[in-house]
mmCIF file of C-alpha atoms and ligand atoms in Angstrom:
data_model
loop_
_atom_site.group_PDB
_atom_site.id
_atom_site.type_symbol
_atom_site.label_atom_id
_atom_site.label_comp_id
_atom_site.label_asym_id
_atom_site.label_seq_id
_atom_site.Cartn_x
_atom_site.Cartn_y
_atom_site.Cartn_z
ATOM 1 C CA MET A 1 -28.455 -68.371 12.918
ATOM 2 C CA HIS A 2 -26.722 -71.911 11.892
ATOM 3 C CA GLY A 3 -25.921 -72.692 8.561
ATOM 4 C CA LEU A 4 -24.703 -76.511 7.745
ATOM 5 C CA LEU A 5 -21.933 -75.695 4.947
ATOM 6 C CA PHE A 6 -21.442 -78.729 3.154
ATOM 7 C CA ALA A 7 -20.404 -82.641 4.744
ATOM 8 C CA LYS A 8 -18.743 -85.359 3.398
ATOM 9 C CA CYS A 9 -17.510 -88.719 4.571
ATOM 10 C CA LEU A 10 -14.003 -90.269 5.378
ATOM 11 C CA PRO A 11 -13.107 -93.339 6.213
ATOM 12 C CA HIS A 12 -10.833 -93.279 9.335
ATOM 13 C CA CYS A 13 -8.573 -96.648 10.068
ATOM 14 C CA LEU A 14 -8.477 -97.263 13.954
ATOM 15 C CA CYS A 15 -6.028 -99.976 14.935
ATOM 16 C CA GLN A 16 -7.058 -101.466 17.535
ATOM 17 C CA PRO A 17 -4.000 -103.075 20.420
ATOM 18 C CA MET A 18 -4.731 -106.619 20.422
ATOM 19 C CA GLY A 19 -7.208 -106.687 17.216
ATOM 20 C CA ASP A 20 -7.552 -105.618 13.217
ATOM 21 C CA PRO A 21 -7.916 -102.521 12.032
ATOM 22 C CA VAL A 22 -11.069 -101.494 12.038
ATOM 23 C CA LEU A 23 -12.557 -98.979 9.083
ATOM 24 C CA ILE A 24 -14.991 -96.176 10.834
ATOM 25 C CA MET A 25 -16.751 -94.120 8.622
ATOM 26 C CA SER A 26 -16.665 -90.597 10.245
ATOM 27 C CA SER A 27 -18.345 -87.375 8.958
ATOM 28 C CA ILE A 28 -16.543 -83.988 9.168
ATOM 29 C CA LYS A 29 -19.847 -81.606 9.742
ATOM 30 C CA ILE A 30 -18.580 -77.964 8.668
ATOM 31 C CA GLU A 31 -21.235 -75.081 10.312
ATOM 32 C CA THR A 32 -21.023 -71.279 10.956
ATOM 33 C CA VAL A 33 -21.111 -70.769 14.251
ATOM 34 C CA VAL A 34 -21.725 -66.865 14.662
ATOM 35 C CA LEU A 35 -23.983 -65.011 12.288
ATOM 36 C CA ASP A 36 -21.335 -61.773 12.190
ATOM 37 C CA THR A 37 -18.523 -61.461 10.271
ATOM 38 C CA ASN A 38 -15.633 -60.341 10.918
ATOM 39 C CA ARG A 39 -13.184 -58.295 9.022
ATOM 40 C CA CYS A 40 -9.991 -60.095 10.502
ATOM 41 C CA GLY A 41 -11.089 -63.006 13.237
ATOM 42 C CA GLU A 42 -8.522 -64.027 14.760
ATOM 43 C CA SER A 43 -7.216 -65.585 18.454
ATOM 44 C CA PRO A 44 -10.078 -68.442 19.201
ATOM 45 C CA VAL A 45 -9.500 -69.457 22.338
ATOM 46 C CA TRP A 46 -12.207 -71.728 24.078
ATOM 47 C CA GLU A 47 -12.659 -71.001 28.035
ATOM 48 C CA GLU A 48 -14.508 -74.204 29.438
ATOM 49 C CA LYS A 49 -16.429 -71.572 32.553
ATOM 50 C CA SER A 50 -18.633 -70.206 30.680
ATOM 51 C CA ASN A 51 -18.732 -71.999 27.733
ATOM 52 C CA SER A 52 -17.712 -69.351 25.239
ATOM 53 C CA LEU A 53 -15.340 -69.379 22.275
ATOM 54 C CA LEU A 54 -13.350 -66.454 22.977
ATOM 55 C CA TYR A 55 -12.048 -64.524 19.980
ATOM 56 C CA VAL A 56 -11.091 -61.053 18.039
ATOM 57 C CA ASP A 57 -11.640 -59.087 15.512
ATOM 58 C CA ILE A 58 -8.505 -57.162 14.876
ATOM 59 C CA PRO A 59 -9.133 -54.279 12.962
ATOM 60 C CA SER A 60 -12.804 -53.773 14.258
ATOM 61 C CA LYS A 61 -10.614 -53.684 18.003
ATOM 62 C CA LYS A 62 -12.915 -55.840 19.164
ATOM 63 C CA ILE A 63 -13.394 -58.264 21.621
ATOM 64 C CA CYS A 64 -15.728 -61.135 21.535
ATOM 65 C CA ARG A 65 -17.622 -64.077 23.309
ATOM 66 C CA TRP A 66 -19.662 -66.252 21.554
ATOM 67 C CA ASN A 67 -22.143 -68.334 24.149
ATOM 68 C CA SER A 68 -22.459 -71.721 22.698
ATOM 69 C CA LEU A 69 -24.977 -72.336 24.898
ATOM 70 C CA THR A 70 -26.804 -69.532 24.497
ATOM 71 C CA LYS A 71 -25.750 -68.661 21.113
ATOM 72 C CA GLN A 72 -25.161 -65.568 21.987
ATOM 73 C CA VAL A 73 -21.892 -62.768 21.236
ATOM 74 C CA GLN A 74 -21.114 -60.166 23.734
ATOM 75 C CA GLU A 75 -18.374 -57.968 22.941
ATOM 76 C CA VAL A 76 -15.964 -54.971 24.765
ATOM 77 C CA ILE A 77 -14.591 -52.560 22.076
ATOM 78 C CA VAL A 78 -11.152 -51.261 23.052
ATOM 79 C CA ASP A 79 -9.151 -48.500 21.579
ATOM 80 C CA SER A 80 -7.014 -49.669 19.041
ATOM 81 C CA PRO A 81 -6.511 -53.449 16.536
ATOM 82 C CA VAL A 82 -6.943 -56.186 19.527
ATOM 83 C CA SER A 83 -4.985 -59.558 17.787
ATOM 84 C CA SER A 84 -5.092 -61.743 20.738
ATOM 85 C CA VAL A 85 -6.725 -63.070 23.777
ATOM 86 C CA ALA A 86 -6.577 -65.493 26.887
ATOM 87 C CA ILE A 87 -8.075 -66.180 30.164
ATOM 88 C CA ARG A 88 -6.176 -65.204 32.995
ATOM 89 C CA GLN A 89 -5.775 -67.309 35.729
ATOM 90 C CA SER A 90 -6.598 -64.450 38.466
ATOM 91 C CA GLY A 91 -9.633 -63.050 36.243
ATOM 92 C CA GLY A 92 -10.866 -62.202 33.177
ATOM 93 C CA TYR A 93 -8.149 -62.087 30.211
ATOM 94 C CA VAL A 94 -5.384 -60.633 29.153
ATOM 95 C CA ALA A 95 -5.193 -59.046 25.335
ATOM 96 C CA THR A 96 -2.537 -58.303 22.807
ATOM 97 C CA VAL A 97 -4.072 -54.263 22.157
ATOM 98 C CA GLY A 98 -1.913 -52.367 19.939
ATOM 99 C CA THR A 99 1.686 -52.352 20.911
ATOM 100 C CA ARG A 100 0.504 -53.238 24.935
ATOM 101 C CA PHE A 101 0.219 -56.746 27.072
ATOM 102 C CA CYS A 102 -3.514 -55.283 28.715
ATOM 103 C CA ALA A 103 -5.761 -57.051 31.632
ATOM 104 C CA LEU A 104 -9.464 -56.671 30.912
ATOM 105 C CA ASN A 105 -11.924 -56.927 32.845
ATOM 106 C CA TRP A 106 -14.938 -58.462 30.983
ATOM 107 C CA GLU A 107 -17.567 -57.234 33.893
ATOM 108 C CA ASP A 108 -17.126 -53.420 33.968
ATOM 109 C CA GLN A 109 -15.024 -53.590 30.118
ATOM 110 C CA SER A 110 -12.039 -51.632 31.197
ATOM 111 C CA LEU A 111 -8.672 -52.016 29.814
ATOM 112 C CA SER A 112 -5.508 -52.111 31.842
ATOM 113 C CA ASP A 113 -1.758 -52.098 30.599
ATOM 114 C CA LEU A 114 0.086 -54.492 31.168
ATOM 115 C CA PHE A 115 3.639 -53.859 29.675
ATOM 116 C CA SER A 116 4.392 -52.179 26.780
ATOM 117 C CA VAL A 117 6.844 -53.175 23.925
ATOM 118 C CA ASP A 118 8.357 -52.124 20.115
ATOM 119 C CA LYS A 119 8.335 -48.443 21.619
ATOM 120 C CA ASP A 120 10.839 -47.373 19.126
ATOM 121 C CA LYS A 121 8.376 -49.163 15.670
ATOM 122 C CA LYS A 122 5.091 -46.275 15.920
ATOM 123 C CA ASN A 123 3.518 -48.592 12.591
ATOM 124 C CA ASN A 124 3.861 -51.932 14.344
ATOM 125 C CA ARG A 125 1.024 -54.140 16.366
ATOM 126 C CA PHE A 126 0.565 -56.727 17.994
ATOM 127 C CA ASN A 127 -0.494 -59.265 16.551
ATOM 128 C CA ASP A 128 -1.161 -63.930 17.455
ATOM 129 C CA GLY A 129 -0.711 -64.908 20.885
ATOM 130 C CA LYS A 130 -0.801 -67.685 23.618
ATOM 131 C CA VAL A 131 0.038 -68.288 26.661
ATOM 132 C CA ASP A 132 2.025 -71.231 27.419
ATOM 133 C CA PRO A 133 1.587 -74.564 30.560
ATOM 134 C CA ALA A 134 3.671 -72.817 32.445
ATOM 135 C CA GLY A 135 1.056 -69.211 32.716
ATOM 136 C CA ARG A 136 3.893 -67.000 30.175
ATOM 137 C CA TYR A 137 2.141 -64.895 27.683
ATOM 138 C CA PHE A 138 4.066 -65.674 23.946
ATOM 139 C CA ALA A 139 2.750 -62.501 21.464
ATOM 140 C CA GLY A 140 4.630 -61.406 18.986
ATOM 141 C CA THR A 141 4.209 -58.286 16.513
ATOM 142 C CA MET A 142 4.596 -57.216 13.161
ATOM 143 C CA ALA A 143 4.829 -53.959 11.130
ATOM 144 C CA GLU A 144 1.211 -52.173 9.826
ATOM 145 C CA GLU A 145 0.178 -53.974 6.967
ATOM 146 C CA ILE A 146 -1.078 -52.164 3.953
ATOM 147 C CA ALA A 147 -3.367 -54.610 2.536
ATOM 148 C CA PRO A 148 -3.248 -58.404 3.717
ATOM 149 C CA ALA A 149 0.431 -59.970 4.103
ATOM 150 C CA VAL A 150 1.838 -55.827 2.299
ATOM 151 C CA LEU A 151 4.118 -54.615 4.811
ATOM 152 C CA GLU A 152 7.984 -53.649 5.634
ATOM 153 C CA ARG A 153 9.578 -56.612 6.299
ATOM 154 C CA TYR A 154 11.274 -57.253 9.376
ATOM 155 C CA GLN A 155 9.912 -55.248 11.633
ATOM 156 C CA GLY A 156 8.267 -57.655 14.555
ATOM 157 C CA SER A 157 9.320 -59.297 17.404
ATOM 158 C CA LEU A 158 8.333 -61.987 19.425
ATOM 159 C CA TYR A 159 8.177 -61.321 23.044
ATOM 160 C CA ALA A 160 6.761 -63.471 26.678
ATOM 161 C CA LEU A 161 5.071 -61.792 29.296
ATOM 162 C CA PHE A 162 6.042 -63.336 32.096
ATOM 163 C CA PRO A 163 3.499 -63.179 35.500
ATOM 164 C CA ASN A 164 6.017 -61.423 37.253
ATOM 165 C CA GLY A 165 4.697 -58.403 35.099
ATOM 166 C CA ILE A 166 7.870 -57.890 32.718
ATOM 167 C CA ALA A 167 7.934 -58.521 29.127
ATOM 168 C CA GLU A 168 11.083 -60.279 27.683
ATOM 169 C CA LYS A 169 12.358 -59.681 23.510
ATOM 170 C CA TYR A 170 12.771 -63.023 22.263
ATOM 171 C CA PHE A 171 13.886 -62.297 18.583
ATOM 172 C CA ASP A 172 13.843 -59.983 16.299
ATOM 173 C CA ASN A 173 13.325 -59.699 12.425
ATOM 174 C CA VAL A 174 10.295 -60.921 12.571
ATOM 175 C CA ASP A 175 8.040 -60.408 9.569
ATOM 176 C CA ILE A 176 3.960 -60.884 10.768
ATOM 177 C CA SER A 177 4.593 -63.161 14.010
ATOM 178 C CA ASN A 178 1.818 -65.778 13.800
ATOM 179 C CA GLY A 179 0.906 -69.815 15.579
ATOM 180 C CA LEU A 180 2.304 -70.558 18.535
ATOM 181 C CA ASP A 181 1.712 -73.944 20.704
ATOM 182 C CA TRP A 182 3.748 -76.373 22.679
ATOM 183 C CA SER A 183 4.383 -79.923 22.733
ATOM 184 C CA LEU A 184 2.455 -81.681 25.016
ATOM 185 C CA ASP A 185 5.719 -83.466 26.741
ATOM 186 C CA HIS A 186 6.352 -79.169 26.980
ATOM 187 C CA LYS A 187 10.079 -79.365 25.808
ATOM 188 C CA VAL A 188 9.242 -77.802 21.871
ATOM 189 C CA PHE A 189 7.845 -74.426 21.183
ATOM 190 C CA TYR A 190 6.165 -74.387 17.219
ATOM 191 C CA TYR A 191 6.148 -70.890 15.813
ATOM 192 C CA ILE A 192 4.652 -69.817 12.689
ATOM 193 C CA ASP A 193 6.317 -65.784 10.262
ATOM 194 C CA SER A 194 3.831 -66.272 8.217
ATOM 195 C CA LEU A 195 6.225 -65.046 5.030
ATOM 196 C CA SER A 196 8.474 -67.353 5.892
ATOM 197 C CA TYR A 197 6.289 -70.060 4.989
ATOM 198 C CA SER A 198 7.685 -72.309 7.421
ATOM 199 C CA VAL A 199 6.512 -73.665 10.973
ATOM 200 C CA ASP A 200 9.617 -73.919 13.040
ATOM 201 C CA ALA A 201 10.116 -75.390 15.987
ATOM 202 C CA PHE A 202 12.480 -74.396 19.081
ATOM 203 C CA ASP A 203 13.390 -76.811 21.867
ATOM 204 C CA TYR A 204 11.458 -75.155 24.988
ATOM 205 C CA ASP A 205 12.899 -74.729 28.986
ATOM 206 C CA LEU A 206 9.631 -74.842 30.186
ATOM 207 C CA HIS A 207 10.978 -73.801 33.576
ATOM 208 C CA THR A 208 13.068 -71.018 32.118
ATOM 209 C CA GLY A 209 11.218 -70.264 29.461
ATOM 210 C CA LYS A 210 14.074 -69.649 26.966
ATOM 211 C CA ILE A 211 13.774 -71.806 23.890
ATOM 212 C CA ALA A 212 16.927 -72.812 21.266
ATOM 213 C CA ASN A 213 17.730 -74.745 18.394
ATOM 214 C CA ARG A 214 15.393 -73.169 15.421
ATOM 215 C CA ARG A 215 14.521 -75.336 13.140
ATOM 216 C CA SER A 216 11.715 -76.097 10.354
ATOM 217 C CA VAL A 217 9.036 -78.826 11.090
ATOM 218 C CA TYR A 218 6.912 -78.223 7.870
ATOM 219 C CA LYS A 219 7.275 -75.868 4.252
ATOM 220 C CA MET A 220 4.057 -75.456 3.046
ATOM 221 C CA GLU A 221 2.826 -76.423 -0.189
ATOM 222 C CA LYS A 222 1.914 -74.069 -2.691
ATOM 223 C CA GLU A 223 -1.717 -74.163 -2.715
ATOM 224 C CA GLU A 224 -1.500 -74.160 1.222
ATOM 225 C CA HIS A 225 -0.701 -70.287 0.492
ATOM 226 C CA ILE A 226 0.447 -68.344 4.311
ATOM 227 C CA PRO A 227 0.590 -70.069 7.547
ATOM 228 C CA ASP A 228 -1.170 -68.539 10.478
ATOM 229 C CA GLY A 229 -2.905 -69.022 13.367
ATOM 230 C CA MET A 230 -2.061 -72.961 14.895
ATOM 231 C CA CYS A 231 -3.179 -75.561 17.945
ATOM 232 C CA ILE A 232 -1.975 -79.049 18.514
ATOM 233 C CA ASP A 233 -3.795 -81.572 19.613
ATOM 234 C CA THR A 234 -3.863 -84.499 21.831
ATOM 235 C CA GLU A 235 -1.348 -86.670 19.780
ATOM 236 C CA GLY A 236 0.639 -84.184 19.162
ATOM 237 C CA LYS A 237 0.131 -83.549 15.365
ATOM 238 C CA LEU A 238 -0.782 -79.455 14.612
ATOM 239 C CA TRP A 239 -3.716 -78.070 13.312
ATOM 240 C CA VAL A 240 -2.620 -75.320 10.852
ATOM 241 C CA ALA A 241 -5.376 -72.393 9.313
ATOM 242 C CA CYS A 242 -3.892 -71.615 5.983
ATOM 243 C CA TYR A 243 -4.557 -68.100 5.066
ATOM 244 C CA ASN A 244 -5.272 -67.526 1.482
ATOM 245 C CA GLY A 245 -5.309 -71.804 1.439
ATOM 246 C CA GLY A 246 -9.249 -72.317 2.608
ATOM 247 C CA ARG A 247 -8.175 -74.403 4.767
ATOM 248 C CA VAL A 248 -6.317 -75.654 8.373
ATOM 249 C CA ILE A 249 -4.331 -78.795 7.420
ATOM 250 C CA ARG A 250 -3.039 -81.284 9.876
ATOM 251 C CA LEU A 251 1.124 -81.593 10.887
ATOM 252 C CA ASP A 252 3.005 -84.268 12.356
ATOM 253 C CA PRO A 253 6.093 -82.112 13.772
ATOM 254 C CA GLU A 254 8.198 -85.249 13.949
ATOM 255 C CA THR A 255 7.970 -86.608 10.363
ATOM 256 C CA GLY A 256 7.020 -83.297 9.167
ATOM 257 C CA LYS A 257 4.198 -84.920 7.126
ATOM 258 C CA ARG A 258 0.332 -83.404 5.812
ATOM 259 C CA LEU A 259 -1.666 -85.816 7.769
ATOM 260 C CA GLN A 260 -5.256 -83.926 6.798
ATOM 261 C CA THR A 261 -6.187 -81.111 4.762
ATOM 262 C CA VAL A 262 -9.649 -79.508 5.683
ATOM 263 C CA LYS A 263 -11.232 -77.585 3.482
ATOM 264 C CA LEU A 264 -13.553 -74.726 4.146
ATOM 265 C CA PRO A 265 -15.750 -72.589 1.954
ATOM 266 C CA VAL A 266 -13.699 -69.153 2.622
ATOM 267 C CA GLU A 267 -10.328 -68.465 1.259
ATOM 268 C CA LYS A 268 -9.108 -66.383 4.770
ATOM 269 C CA THR A 269 -8.836 -68.936 7.095
ATOM 270 C CA THR A 270 -6.880 -67.160 9.735
ATOM 271 C CA SER A 271 -6.166 -69.465 12.771
ATOM 272 C CA CYS A 272 -8.427 -72.492 15.504
ATOM 273 C CA CYS A 273 -8.764 -73.391 18.714
ATOM 274 C CA PHE A 274 -10.202 -76.735 20.035
ATOM 275 C CA GLY A 275 -13.409 -76.034 22.161
ATOM 276 C CA GLY A 276 -16.801 -77.611 23.334
ATOM 277 C CA LYS A 277 -17.244 -80.926 25.184
ATOM 278 C CA ASP A 278 -14.417 -82.242 25.111
ATOM 279 C CA TYR A 279 -12.681 -80.390 23.161
ATOM 280 C CA SER A 280 -14.344 -82.359 20.675
ATOM 281 C CA GLU A 281 -15.041 -79.383 17.530
ATOM 282 C CA LEU A 282 -12.113 -77.562 15.507
ATOM 283 C CA TYR A 283 -12.784 -73.852 15.739
ATOM 284 C CA VAL A 284 -11.832 -71.946 12.385
ATOM 285 C CA THR A 285 -11.983 -67.611 12.928
ATOM 286 C CA SER A 286 -11.995 -66.201 9.490
ATOM 287 C CA ALA A 287 -11.104 -63.082 7.775
ATOM 288 C CA ARG A 288 -13.119 -60.645 4.932
ATOM 289 C CA ASP A 289 -10.732 -57.704 4.830
ATOM 290 C CA GLY A 290 -8.473 -57.759 1.394
ATOM 291 C CA LEU A 291 -10.999 -59.779 -0.731
ATOM 292 C CA ASP A 292 -13.451 -57.594 -3.381
ATOM 293 C CA THR A 293 -16.907 -57.429 -4.118
ATOM 294 C CA ASP A 294 -16.546 -60.222 -6.481
ATOM 295 C CA GLU A 295 -14.901 -62.882 -4.537
ATOM 296 C CA LEU A 296 -17.250 -61.544 -1.068
ATOM 297 C CA SER A 297 -20.181 -62.335 -3.029
ATOM 298 C CA ARG A 298 -18.931 -66.126 -4.513
ATOM 299 C CA GLN A 299 -18.059 -66.536 -0.328
ATOM 300 C CA PRO A 300 -21.029 -65.546 1.451
ATOM 301 C CA ASP A 301 -20.076 -67.016 4.445
ATOM 302 C CA THR A 302 -16.246 -65.281 4.701
ATOM 303 C CA GLY A 303 -15.256 -63.221 8.114
ATOM 304 C CA LYS A 304 -17.767 -65.350 9.798
ATOM 305 C CA ILE A 305 -16.496 -68.999 12.727
ATOM 306 C CA PHE A 306 -16.812 -71.742 11.798
ATOM 307 C CA LYS A 307 -17.116 -75.334 13.684
ATOM 308 C CA ILE A 308 -16.111 -78.649 12.422
ATOM 309 C CA THR A 309 -16.778 -81.630 13.741
ATOM 310 C CA GLY A 310 -16.289 -84.999 13.436
ATOM 311 C CA LEU A 311 -12.700 -84.893 13.045
ATOM 312 C CA GLY A 312 -11.835 -87.952 15.405
ATOM 313 C CA VAL A 313 -9.509 -86.070 17.129
ATOM 314 C CA LYS A 314 -9.282 -83.890 20.840
ATOM 315 C CA GLY A 315 -7.333 -80.650 21.767
ATOM 316 C CA ILE A 316 -6.885 -79.744 24.823
ATOM 317 C CA ALA A 317 -7.927 -76.584 27.507
ATOM 318 C CA PRO A 318 -6.042 -72.805 26.890
ATOM 319 C CA PHE A 319 -3.066 -72.608 29.257
ATOM 320 C CA PRO A 320 -4.586 -69.245 31.766
ATOM 321 C CA PHE A 321 -1.998 -66.006 31.639
ATOM 322 C CA ALA A 322 -1.007 -66.830 35.867
ATOM 323 C CA GLY A 323 0.265 -63.141 36.072
HETATM 324 C C1 BGC B 401 -5.749 -47.710 29.109
HETATM 325 C C2 BGC B 401 -7.123 -47.265 30.291
HETATM 326 C C3 BGC B 401 -7.626 -46.669 28.461
HETATM 327 C C4 BGC B 401 -7.820 -48.003 28.075
HETATM 328 C C5 BGC B 401 -9.320 -47.687 26.778
HETATM 329 C C6 BGC B 401 -6.231 -48.429 27.942
HETATM 330 O O1 BGC B 401 -5.134 -49.077 27.503
HETATM 331 O O2 BGC B 401 -4.394 -47.598 29.852
HETATM 332 O O3 BGC B 401 -7.376 -45.946 30.600
HETATM 333 O O4 BGC B 401 -9.761 -46.358 29.516
HETATM 334 O O5 BGC B 401 -6.658 -48.486 27.140
HETATM 335 O O6 BGC B 401 -9.695 -48.756 26.324
HETATM 336 C C1 BGC B 402 -3.030 -61.010 10.738
HETATM 337 C C2 BGC B 402 -3.043 -60.639 9.365
HETATM 338 C C3 BGC B 402 -2.232 -61.037 8.173
HETATM 339 C C4 BGC B 402 -2.671 -62.235 7.970
HETATM 340 C C5 BGC B 402 -1.462 -63.210 6.440
HETATM 341 C C6 BGC B 402 -3.334 -62.553 10.537
HETATM 342 O O1 BGC B 402 -2.341 -63.014 11.565
HETATM 343 O O2 BGC B 402 -3.195 -60.345 11.343
HETATM 344 O O3 BGC B 402 -2.742 -58.968 9.721
HETATM 345 O O4 BGC B 402 -2.980 -60.469 7.107
HETATM 346 O O5 BGC B 402 -1.998 -63.224 9.139
HETATM 347 O O6 BGC B 402 -0.537 -63.324 7.444
HETATM 348 CA CA1 CA B 403 -2.751 -65.049 12.884
#
């Protein structure tokens, strides 16, 4: 069940406040944690109270919950592609299913619609989504793909479902709405439209949920391929999963520089989140759709969930939907 894939040592230079820099050898370890392979694993979310990782397999229409203590996976199958899942403050979960924001009762596996979007775009579906620090569920849409990253362009939009049950559209003309997160002071919203090959930032007003002043904070390098899911760490740096790039990269959104690259043994790394005890483990989802037989045999772990430990940084707990 658990495969230790590879470990390597990287020197970390930690500067102590009053003393000399201390060189610490920290060892990064990458393991697979769930045996099942996902066609397109996405939206990893750590749920502290159940010691579990939530995630989805979009085309398989599955919402999964892997218990890190029992190592068991439970899943709920829904009626349409499910692209993101989040914790709901009042109990259960919320998810983006097809073009609907839905509530999910895990116990009886029932899904109920909260709000529908893109009613005029029959070929659209939601993609990545995440809850902001005030409990609003942000998620964007895209046209259904002919093949991975091949689709009718500019069909997507970014929305947020507010705790009052109303969703608002932020902007349209999106290709593949993807990774999102907020700065630690809640004053910046980070966003990825994958085919722009850029990580963007907006000024964020947590009180109203309004965004302004879009700019790019990181342009992807050629070998990093397509920016997909992302999460922030406690130092305010961004971790971006690179689809087709087989890696997660750590970026400094202040300087626009890449600080670190962690390569994984699969090409289609789709998203990441911190979890585990103290949020010191980085969970990375991956996909197997879009690979031919040869590629699949060269990447036997593709579609699995990976756990990276020994990074020396931590993440933050996910925010629950407040509606
Ligand atoms: C509908 C429910 C249905 C569920 C099935 C929801 O969107 O509102 O009536 O049971 O989908 O997954
Ligand atoms: C989407 C996939 C897409 C990939 C690459 C993912 O977030 O769900 O369908 O192929 O991004 O852009
Ligand atoms: Ca994604």
